[in-house]
Amino acid sequence: MLSESRLVKISKYLSYHLRHAPEKLGLKLDEGGWVPVLDLLESAKKDQFPISLEELKQVVDKDDKKRYSFDFTDKLIRANQGHSIKVDLQLKEALPPDILYHGTGQKTVESILHKGLSKMSRHHVHLSADMETAKKVGKRHGKPVILAVDAQTMYKAGYPFYCSDNGVWLVESVPPEYLQLI
Ligand code: HQG
């Protein structure tokens, strides 16, 4: 059984390399963001960060946000969302709940209420169906500020919404008129 700290350490290592910088390990993701499991383990070993297959399986299974998935053959792995590099996750459009939430920090909230939410360095703006998750996301930036997004009205206005395999709601942008400070 992996310790919590080892699990988080491996998850952060995977997050960095599978979402942002595979080239740092000499890896190349395919179009869908996948990389062969054996290549990843070998590259990690060369990078002085050895991970066993058993550990990797446990991280995929137990990661708190289900950030990673194996494909149906279990031979490929990818991050479910959060990339800054070009990948096509083949996300399917989905009908969002009426309200979605976004957590941010106090420093940015004024600009967001004025300009709306932008995807910044990622592929999408990340939203959650529950306020608790938004709070946790916001805490990464200090005291959290929660914004409610009128997803229902946005959807009706033609904005496509996507839901990643791990339940994160994604949208290109959120104009300010759909935002409300909680
Ligand atoms: C902010 C983590 C100023 C936005 C989390 C956010 C999440 C603006 C920051 C996932 C803005 C971007 C994503 C504007 C947006 N003016 N600031 N117009 N529009 N922002 O990290 O949503 O642990 O790229 O509010 O838990 O914080 O990595 O996005 O504060 O699920 O799996 O710009 O990352 O998940 O920051 O977090 P990020 P995020 P993982």
Coordinates of N, CA and C and ligand atoms in Angstrom, one line a residue:
M1 N 0.8 -1.2 0.0 CA 0.0 0.0 0.0 C 0.9 1.3 0.0
L2 N 0.6 2.2 -0.9 CA 1.4 3.4 -1.0 C 1.0 4.4 0.2
S3 N 2.0 5.0 0.7 CA 1.7 6.1 1.7 C 1.1 7.3 1.0
E4 N 0.3 8.1 1.7 CA -0.3 9.2 1.1 C 0.8 10.2 0.5
S5 N 1.9 10.3 1.2 CA 2.9 11.3 0.7 C 3.5 10.8 -0.5
R6 N 3.8 9.5 -0.6 CA 4.4 8.9 -1.8 C 3.4 9.1 -3.0
L7 N 2.1 8.8 -2.7 CA 1.1 8.9 -3.7 C 1.1 10.4 -4.3
V8 N 1.1 11.3 -3.4 CA 1.0 12.7 -3.9 C 2.2 13.1 -4.7
K9 N 3.4 12.6 -4.2 CA 4.6 12.9 -4.9 C 4.6 12.3 -6.3
I10 N 4.2 11.1 -6.4 CA 4.1 10.5 -7.8 C 3.1 11.2 -8.6
S11 N 2.0 11.6 -8.0 CA 0.9 12.3 -8.8 C 1.4 13.6 -9.3
K12 N 2.1 14.3 -8.5 CA 2.7 15.6 -9.0 C 3.7 15.4 -10.1
Y13 N 4.5 14.4 -9.9 CA 5.5 14.1 -11.0 C 4.8 13.8 -12.3
L14 N 3.7 13.0 -12.2 CA 3.0 12.6 -13.4 C 2.3 13.8 -14.0
S15 N 1.7 14.6 -13.1 CA 1.0 15.8 -13.6 C 1.9 16.7 -14.4
Y16 N 3.1 17.0 -13.9 CA 4.0 17.8 -14.5 C 4.4 17.3 -15.9
H17 N 4.7 16.0 -16.0 CA 5.2 15.4 -17.2 C 4.1 15.1 -18.2
L18 N 3.0 14.7 -17.7 CA 1.9 14.2 -18.7 C 1.0 15.4 -19.1
R19 N 1.1 16.5 -18.4 CA 0.2 17.7 -18.8 C 1.1 18.8 -19.4
H20 N 2.3 18.9 -18.9 CA 3.0 20.1 -19.3 C 4.4 19.9 -20.0
A21 N 5.1 18.9 -19.6 CA 6.5 18.9 -20.1 C 7.0 17.4 -20.3
P22 N 6.4 16.7 -21.2 CA 6.8 15.3 -21.4 C 8.3 15.3 -22.0
E23 N 8.6 16.3 -22.7 CA 9.9 16.4 -23.3 C 11.1 16.4 -22.3
K24 N 10.7 16.8 -21.1 CA 11.7 16.8 -20.0 C 12.2 15.3 -19.7
L25 N 11.3 14.4 -20.0 CA 11.6 13.0 -19.8 C 11.9 12.3 -21.1
G26 N 12.0 13.1 -22.2 CA 12.3 12.5 -23.5 C 11.1 11.8 -24.1
L27 N 9.9 12.1 -23.5 CA 8.7 11.5 -24.0 C 7.9 12.3 -25.0
K28 N 7.1 11.7 -25.8 CA 6.2 12.4 -26.7 C 4.9 11.9 -26.5
L29 N 3.9 12.7 -26.2 CA 2.5 12.2 -26.1 C 1.9 12.0 -27.5
D30 N 1.0 11.1 -27.7 CA 0.4 11.0 -29.0 C -0.7 12.0 -29.0
E31 N -1.5 12.0 -30.1 CA -2.5 13.1 -30.3 C -3.5 13.2 -29.2
G32 N -3.8 12.0 -28.6 CA -4.8 12.0 -27.5 C -4.2 12.2 -26.2
G33 N -2.9 12.5 -26.1 CA -2.3 12.7 -24.8 C -1.7 11.4 -24.2
W34 N -1.8 10.3 -24.9 CA -1.3 9.0 -24.3 C 0.2 8.8 -24.5
V35 N 0.7 8.0 -23.5 CA 2.1 7.6 -23.6 C 2.2 6.2 -23.1
P36 N 3.1 5.4 -23.8 CA 3.2 4.0 -23.3 C 3.6 3.9 -21.8
V37 N 3.0 3.1 -21.1 CA 3.3 2.9 -19.6 C 4.7 2.6 -19.4
L38 N 5.2 1.6 -20.2 CA 6.6 1.1 -20.1 C 7.6 2.2 -20.4
D39 N 7.3 3.0 -21.4 CA 8.2 4.2 -21.7 C 8.3 5.1 -20.5
L40 N 7.1 5.4 -20.0 CA 7.0 6.3 -18.8 C 7.9 5.8 -17.7
L41 N 7.7 4.6 -17.3 CA 8.4 4.0 -16.2 C 9.9 4.0 -16.4
E42 N 10.3 3.7 -17.7 CA 11.7 3.6 -18.0 C 12.3 5.1 -18.0
S43 N 11.6 6.0 -18.5 CA 12.1 7.4 -18.5 C 12.2 7.9 -17.0
A44 N 11.2 7.6 -16.2 CA 11.2 8.1 -14.8 C 12.4 7.5 -14.1
K45 N 12.7 6.2 -14.4 CA 13.9 5.6 -13.8 C 15.2 6.3 -14.2
K46 N 15.3 6.6 -15.5 CA 16.5 7.3 -16.0 C 16.6 8.7 -15.3
D47 N 15.4 9.3 -15.0 CA 15.3 10.6 -14.4 C 15.6 10.5 -12.9
Q48 N 16.0 9.4 -12.4 CA 16.2 9.2 -10.9 C 15.0 9.3 -10.1
F49 N 13.8 9.0 -10.8 CA 12.6 9.0 -10.0 C 11.9 7.6 -10.3
P50 N 12.4 6.5 -9.8 CA 11.9 5.2 -10.2 C 10.5 5.0 -9.6
I51 N 9.6 4.5 -10.4 CA 8.2 4.2 -10.0 C 7.9 2.8 -10.5
S52 N 7.4 2.0 -9.6 CA 7.1 0.6 -10.0 C 5.7 0.6 -10.7
L53 N 5.4 -0.4 -11.5 CA 4.1 -0.5 -12.2 C 3.0 -0.6 -11.1
E54 N 3.3 -1.3 -10.0 CA 2.3 -1.4 -9.0 C 2.0 -0.1 -8.4
E55 N 3.0 0.7 -8.2 CA 2.8 2.1 -7.6 C 1.9 2.9 -8.6
L56 N 2.3 2.8 -9.9 CA 1.6 3.6 -10.9 C 0.1 3.2 -10.9
K57 N -0.2 1.9 -10.8 CA -1.6 1.4 -10.8 C -2.3 2.0 -9.6
Q58 N -1.6 2.0 -8.5 CA -2.3 2.6 -7.3 C -2.6 4.1 -7.4
V59 N -1.7 4.8 -8.0 CA -1.9 6.2 -8.2 C -3.1 6.4 -9.1
V60 N -3.1 5.7 -10.2 CA -4.3 5.8 -11.2 C -5.6 5.5 -10.5
D61 N -5.5 4.5 -9.6 CA -6.7 4.1 -8.9 C -7.1 5.0 -7.8
K62 N -6.1 5.5 -7.0 CA -6.4 6.2 -5.8 C -6.3 7.7 -5.8
D63 N -5.7 8.3 -6.9 CA -5.5 9.7 -6.9 C -6.8 10.4 -6.5
D64 N -6.7 11.5 -5.7 CA -7.9 12.1 -5.1 C -8.8 12.7 -6.2
K65 N -8.2 13.1 -7.3 CA -9.1 13.7 -8.4 C -9.2 12.8 -9.6
K66 N -8.7 11.6 -9.5 CA -8.7 10.7 -10.7 C -8.1 11.4 -11.9
R67 N -6.9 11.9 -11.6 CA -6.2 12.7 -12.7 C -5.7 11.9 -13.9
Y68 N -5.5 10.6 -13.7 CA -4.9 9.8 -14.8 C -5.8 8.6 -15.1
S69 N -5.6 8.1 -16.4 CA -6.3 6.9 -16.8 C -5.4 6.0 -17.6
F70 N -5.6 4.7 -17.5 CA -5.0 3.8 -18.5 C -6.0 3.7 -19.6
D71 N -5.6 3.3 -20.8 CA -6.5 3.0 -21.9 C -7.1 1.6 -21.7
F72 N -7.9 1.2 -22.6 CA -8.6 -0.1 -22.4 C -7.6 -1.3 -22.4
T73 N -6.4 -1.1 -23.0 CA -5.4 -2.2 -23.0 C -4.5 -2.1 -21.8
D74 N -4.6 -1.1 -21.0 CA -3.7 -0.8 -19.8 C -2.3 -0.6 -20.2
K75 N -2.0 -0.4 -21.5 CA -0.6 -0.2 -22.0 C -0.3 1.3 -22.1
L76 N -1.3 2.1 -22.1 CA -1.1 3.6 -22.3 C -1.7 4.3 -21.1
I77 N -1.1 5.4 -20.8 CA -1.6 6.3 -19.7 C -1.7 7.7 -20.2
R78 N -2.6 8.5 -19.6 CA -2.7 9.9 -19.9 C -3.3 10.7 -18.7
A79 N -3.1 12.0 -18.7 CA -3.8 12.8 -17.7 C -5.2 13.1 -18.3
N80 N -6.2 13.1 -17.5 CA -7.6 13.3 -17.9 C -7.9 14.7 -18.3
Q81 N -7.2 15.6 -17.8 CA -7.4 17.1 -18.1 C -6.2 17.9 -17.6
G82 N -6.3 19.2 -17.8 CA -5.3 20.1 -17.2 C -4.1 20.4 -18.0
H83 N -4.1 19.9 -19.3 CA -2.9 20.1 -20.1 C -2.6 21.6 -20.4
S84 N -1.3 21.9 -20.6 CA -1.0 23.2 -21.2 C -0.4 22.9 -22.6
I85 N 0.0 21.7 -22.9 CA 0.5 21.4 -24.2 C -0.6 20.9 -25.1
K86 N -0.3 20.9 -26.4 CA -1.4 20.5 -27.4 C -1.7 19.1 -27.3
V87 N -2.9 18.7 -26.9 CA -3.5 17.4 -27.0 C -4.9 17.5 -27.4
D88 N -5.4 16.4 -28.0 CA -6.9 16.4 -28.3 C -7.5 15.2 -27.5
L89 N -8.1 15.6 -26.4 CA -8.6 14.5 -25.6 C -9.9 13.9 -26.1
Q90 N -10.4 14.5 -27.2 CA -11.7 14.0 -27.8 C -12.8 14.1 -26.8
L91 N -12.9 15.2 -26.1 CA -13.9 15.4 -25.1 C -15.3 15.5 -25.8
K92 N -16.3 14.9 -25.2 CA -17.6 15.0 -25.7 C -18.4 16.1 -25.1
E93 N -19.1 16.8 -25.9 CA -20.0 17.9 -25.3 C -21.0 17.2 -24.4
A94 N -21.3 18.0 -23.3 CA -22.3 17.5 -22.3 C -23.1 18.6 -21.8
L95 N -24.3 18.2 -21.4 CA -25.3 19.1 -20.8 C -24.9 19.4 -19.4
P96 N -24.5 20.7 -19.1 CA -24.0 21.0 -17.7 C -25.1 21.1 -16.7
P97 N -24.8 21.0 -15.4 CA -25.9 21.3 -14.4 C -26.2 22.8 -14.5
D98 N -27.2 23.3 -13.9 CA -27.6 24.7 -14.0 C -26.5 25.6 -13.6
I99 N -25.9 25.3 -12.5 CA -24.9 26.1 -11.9 C -23.6 25.4 -11.7
L100 N -22.5 26.0 -12.1 CA -21.2 25.4 -11.9 C -20.4 26.4 -11.1
Y101 N -19.3 26.0 -10.5 CA -18.5 26.8 -9.6 C -17.0 26.9 -10.0
H102 N -16.5 28.1 -9.8 CA -15.0 28.3 -10.0 C -14.4 28.9 -8.8
G103 N -13.3 28.4 -8.3 CA -12.6 28.9 -7.2 C -11.4 29.7 -7.6
T104 N -11.2 30.9 -7.1 CA -10.0 31.6 -7.5 C -9.5 32.4 -6.2
G105 N -8.5 33.2 -6.4 CA -7.9 34.0 -5.3 C -8.4 35.4 -5.3
Q106 N -8.2 36.1 -4.2 CA -8.7 37.4 -4.0 C -8.1 38.4 -5.0
K107 N -6.8 38.2 -5.3 CA -6.1 39.1 -6.2 C -6.7 39.2 -7.6
T108 N -7.2 38.0 -8.1 CA -7.7 38.0 -9.5 C -9.2 38.2 -9.6
V109 N -9.9 38.2 -8.5 CA -11.4 38.3 -8.7 C -11.9 39.5 -9.4
E110 N -11.3 40.6 -9.1 CA -11.7 41.9 -9.7 C -11.6 41.9 -11.2
S111 N -10.5 41.4 -11.6 CA -10.2 41.3 -13.1 C -11.2 40.3 -13.7
I112 N -11.5 39.2 -13.0 CA -12.4 38.2 -13.5 C -13.8 38.7 -13.7
L113 N -14.2 39.5 -12.6 CA -15.6 40.0 -12.7 C -15.7 41.0 -13.8
H114 N -14.6 41.7 -14.1 CA -14.6 42.7 -15.2 C -14.5 42.1 -16.6
K115 N -13.6 41.1 -16.7 CA -13.2 40.5 -18.0 C -13.8 39.2 -18.3
G116 N -14.3 38.5 -17.2 CA -14.7 37.1 -17.4 C -13.6 36.1 -17.1
L117 N -13.9 34.9 -17.1 CA -12.9 33.8 -16.9 C -12.2 33.4 -18.2
S118 N -10.9 33.4 -18.2 CA -10.2 33.0 -19.4 C -9.4 31.7 -19.0
K119 N -9.1 30.9 -20.1 CA -8.5 29.6 -19.8 C -7.0 29.7 -19.4
M120 N -6.4 30.9 -19.5 CA -5.0 31.2 -19.2 C -4.1 30.2 -19.9
S121 N -3.3 29.5 -19.2 CA -2.3 28.6 -19.9 C -2.9 27.2 -20.3
R122 N -4.1 26.9 -19.7 CA -4.7 25.6 -20.0 C -5.5 25.6 -21.2
H123 N -6.2 24.4 -21.5 CA -7.0 24.4 -22.7 C -8.4 24.9 -22.5
H124 N -8.8 24.9 -21.2 CA -10.2 25.4 -20.9 C -10.2 26.1 -19.5
V125 N -11.3 26.7 -19.3 CA -11.6 27.2 -17.9 C -12.1 25.9 -17.2
H126 N -11.6 25.7 -15.9 CA -12.0 24.6 -15.1 C -13.1 24.9 -14.2
L127 N -14.2 24.2 -14.2 CA -15.3 24.4 -13.3 C -15.7 23.1 -12.6
S128 N -16.4 23.3 -11.5 CA -16.8 22.1 -10.8 C -18.3 22.1 -10.4
A129 N -18.9 21.0 -10.3 CA -20.3 20.9 -10.0 C -20.6 21.2 -8.5
D130 N -19.6 21.1 -7.7 CA -19.8 21.3 -6.3 C -18.9 22.5 -5.8
M131 N -19.5 23.2 -4.8 CA -18.8 24.3 -4.3 C -17.5 24.0 -3.5
E132 N -17.6 22.8 -2.9 CA -16.5 22.4 -2.0 C -15.2 22.2 -2.9
T133 N -15.3 21.7 -4.1 CA -14.1 21.5 -5.0 C -13.6 22.9 -5.4
A134 N -14.5 23.8 -5.7 CA -14.1 25.1 -6.1 C -13.4 25.8 -5.0
K135 N -13.8 25.6 -3.8 CA -13.1 26.2 -2.6 C -11.7 25.7 -2.5
K136 N -11.5 24.3 -2.7 CA -10.2 23.8 -2.6 C -9.3 24.3 -3.7
V137 N -9.9 24.5 -4.9 CA -9.1 25.0 -6.0 C -8.6 26.5 -5.7
G138 N -9.6 27.2 -5.2 CA -9.3 28.6 -4.8 C -8.3 28.8 -3.7
K139 N -8.2 27.8 -2.8 CA -7.3 27.8 -1.7 C -5.8 27.8 -2.2
R140 N -5.6 27.3 -3.4 CA -4.3 27.2 -4.0 C -3.7 28.6 -4.1
H141 N -4.6 29.6 -4.1 CA -4.2 31.0 -4.3 C -4.4 31.9 -3.1
G142 N -4.5 31.2 -1.9 CA -4.7 31.9 -0.6 C -6.1 31.8 -0.2
K143 N -6.7 32.9 0.3 CA -8.1 32.8 0.8 C -9.0 32.6 -0.4
P144 N -9.8 31.6 -0.5 CA -10.5 31.3 -1.7 C -11.7 32.2 -1.9
V145 N -12.0 32.5 -3.2 CA -13.2 33.3 -3.6 C -13.9 32.4 -4.5
I146 N -15.2 32.2 -4.3 CA -16.0 31.3 -5.2 C -16.9 32.1 -6.1
L147 N -16.9 31.7 -7.3 CA -17.8 32.3 -8.3 C -18.8 31.3 -8.8
A148 N -20.1 31.7 -8.9 CA -21.1 30.8 -9.5 C -21.2 31.1 -11.0
V149 N -21.3 30.1 -11.8 CA -21.4 30.3 -13.3 C -22.8 29.9 -13.7
D150 N -23.5 30.7 -14.4 CA -24.8 30.4 -14.8 C -24.7 29.5 -16.1
A151 N -24.4 28.2 -15.9 CA -24.1 27.3 -17.0 C -25.3 27.1 -17.8
Q152 N -26.4 27.0 -17.2 CA -27.7 26.8 -17.9 C -27.9 27.8 -19.0
T153 N -27.8 29.1 -18.6 CA -28.0 30.2 -19.6 C -26.9 30.2 -20.6
M154 N -25.6 30.0 -20.2 CA -24.5 29.9 -21.2 C -24.8 28.8 -22.2
Y155 N -25.2 27.7 -21.7 CA -25.4 26.5 -22.6 C -26.5 26.9 -23.6
K156 N -27.5 27.5 -23.1 CA -28.6 27.9 -24.0 C -28.2 28.9 -25.1
A157 N -27.2 29.7 -24.7 CA -26.7 30.7 -25.6 C -25.7 30.1 -26.6
G158 N -25.4 28.8 -26.5 CA -24.6 28.2 -27.5 C -23.2 27.9 -27.1
Y159 N -22.8 28.1 -25.8 CA -21.4 27.7 -25.4 C -21.3 26.2 -25.2
P160 N -20.4 25.5 -25.9 CA -20.3 24.1 -25.6 C -19.5 23.8 -24.3
F161 N -20.1 22.9 -23.5 CA -19.5 22.5 -22.3 C -19.0 21.0 -22.5
Y162 N -17.9 20.7 -21.8 CA -17.3 19.4 -21.8 C -17.1 18.9 -20.4
C163 N -17.2 17.6 -20.2 CA -16.9 17.0 -18.9 C -15.8 16.0 -19.1
S164 N -14.7 16.2 -18.4 CA -13.5 15.2 -18.5 C -13.9 13.9 -17.8
D165 N -13.0 12.9 -18.1 CA -13.3 11.6 -17.5 C -13.3 11.6 -16.0
N166 N -12.7 12.6 -15.4 CA -12.7 12.7 -14.0 C -13.6 13.8 -13.4
G167 N -14.6 14.1 -14.3 CA -15.7 14.9 -13.7 C -15.4 16.4 -13.6
V168 N -14.4 16.9 -14.3 CA -14.1 18.4 -14.3 C -14.9 19.0 -15.4
W169 N -15.7 20.0 -15.2 CA -16.4 20.7 -16.3 C -15.5 21.7 -17.0
L170 N -15.6 21.7 -18.3 CA -14.6 22.6 -19.0 C -15.4 23.4 -20.1
V171 N -14.9 24.6 -20.2 CA -15.6 25.5 -21.2 C -14.5 26.5 -21.7
E172 N -14.6 27.0 -22.9 CA -13.6 27.9 -23.5 C -13.4 29.2 -22.7
S173 N -14.4 29.8 -22.2 CA -14.3 31.0 -21.5 C -15.7 31.3 -20.8
V174 N -15.7 32.2 -19.8 CA -17.0 32.6 -19.2 C -17.1 34.1 -19.2
P175 N -17.9 34.7 -20.1 CA -18.0 36.2 -20.0 C -18.6 36.6 -18.7
P176 N -18.3 37.9 -18.3 CA -18.7 38.3 -17.0 C -20.2 38.3 -16.6
E177 N -21.0 38.4 -17.7 CA -22.4 38.5 -17.4 C -23.0 37.1 -16.8
Y178 N -22.2 36.1 -17.0 CA -22.7 34.8 -16.4 C -22.1 34.5 -15.1
L179 N -21.3 35.4 -14.5 CA -20.7 35.2 -13.2 C -21.3 35.9 -12.1
Q180 N -21.3 35.2 -11.0 CA -21.8 35.9 -9.7 C -20.9 35.5 -8.6
L181 N -20.6 36.5 -7.8 CA -19.7 36.3 -6.6 C -20.6 35.6 -5.5
I182 N -20.0 34.6 -4.9 CA -20.8 34.0 -3.8 C -20.3 34.5 -2.5
Ligands
HQG1 C1 -7.5 32.8 -13.1 C2 -6.0 22.1 -10.4 C3 -7.3 37.1 -13.9 C4 -8.3 31.6 -12.6 C5 -7.2 22.6 -9.7 C6 -7.2 30.8 -11.9 C7 -8.2 22.7 -10.9 C8 -8.0 34.9 -14.2 C9 -6.0 31.1 -12.8 C10 -7.3 22.9 -12.1 C11 -8.8 35.3 -15.3 C12 -5.5 30.0 -13.7 C13 -7.4 24.2 -12.7 C14 -8.8 36.7 -15.6 C15 -9.1 33.2 -15.0 N1 -8.1 37.5 -14.9 N2 -7.3 35.8 -13.5 N3 -9.6 37.2 -16.6 N4 -9.5 34.2 -15.8 N5 -8.2 33.6 -14.1 O1 -4.3 26.7 -12.3 O2 -8.9 26.8 -12.4 O3 -4.6 19.6 -8.9 O4 -4.7 27.3 -14.8 O5 -9.3 32.0 -11.7 O6 -7.6 21.9 -8.7 O7 -7.1 27.5 -10.8 O8 -3.8 20.4 -11.1 O9 -6.6 27.1 -13.2 O10 -7.0 31.1 -10.6 O11 -9.0 21.6 -11.0 O12 -5.4 18.5 -11.0 O13 -6.3 32.2 -13.5 O14 -5.9 22.7 -11.6 O15 -6.1 20.7 -10.5 O16 -5.0 29.0 -12.9 O17 -7.1 25.2 -11.7 P1 -5.1 27.5 -13.3 P2 -7.5 26.7 -12.0 P3 -4.9 19.7 -10.4

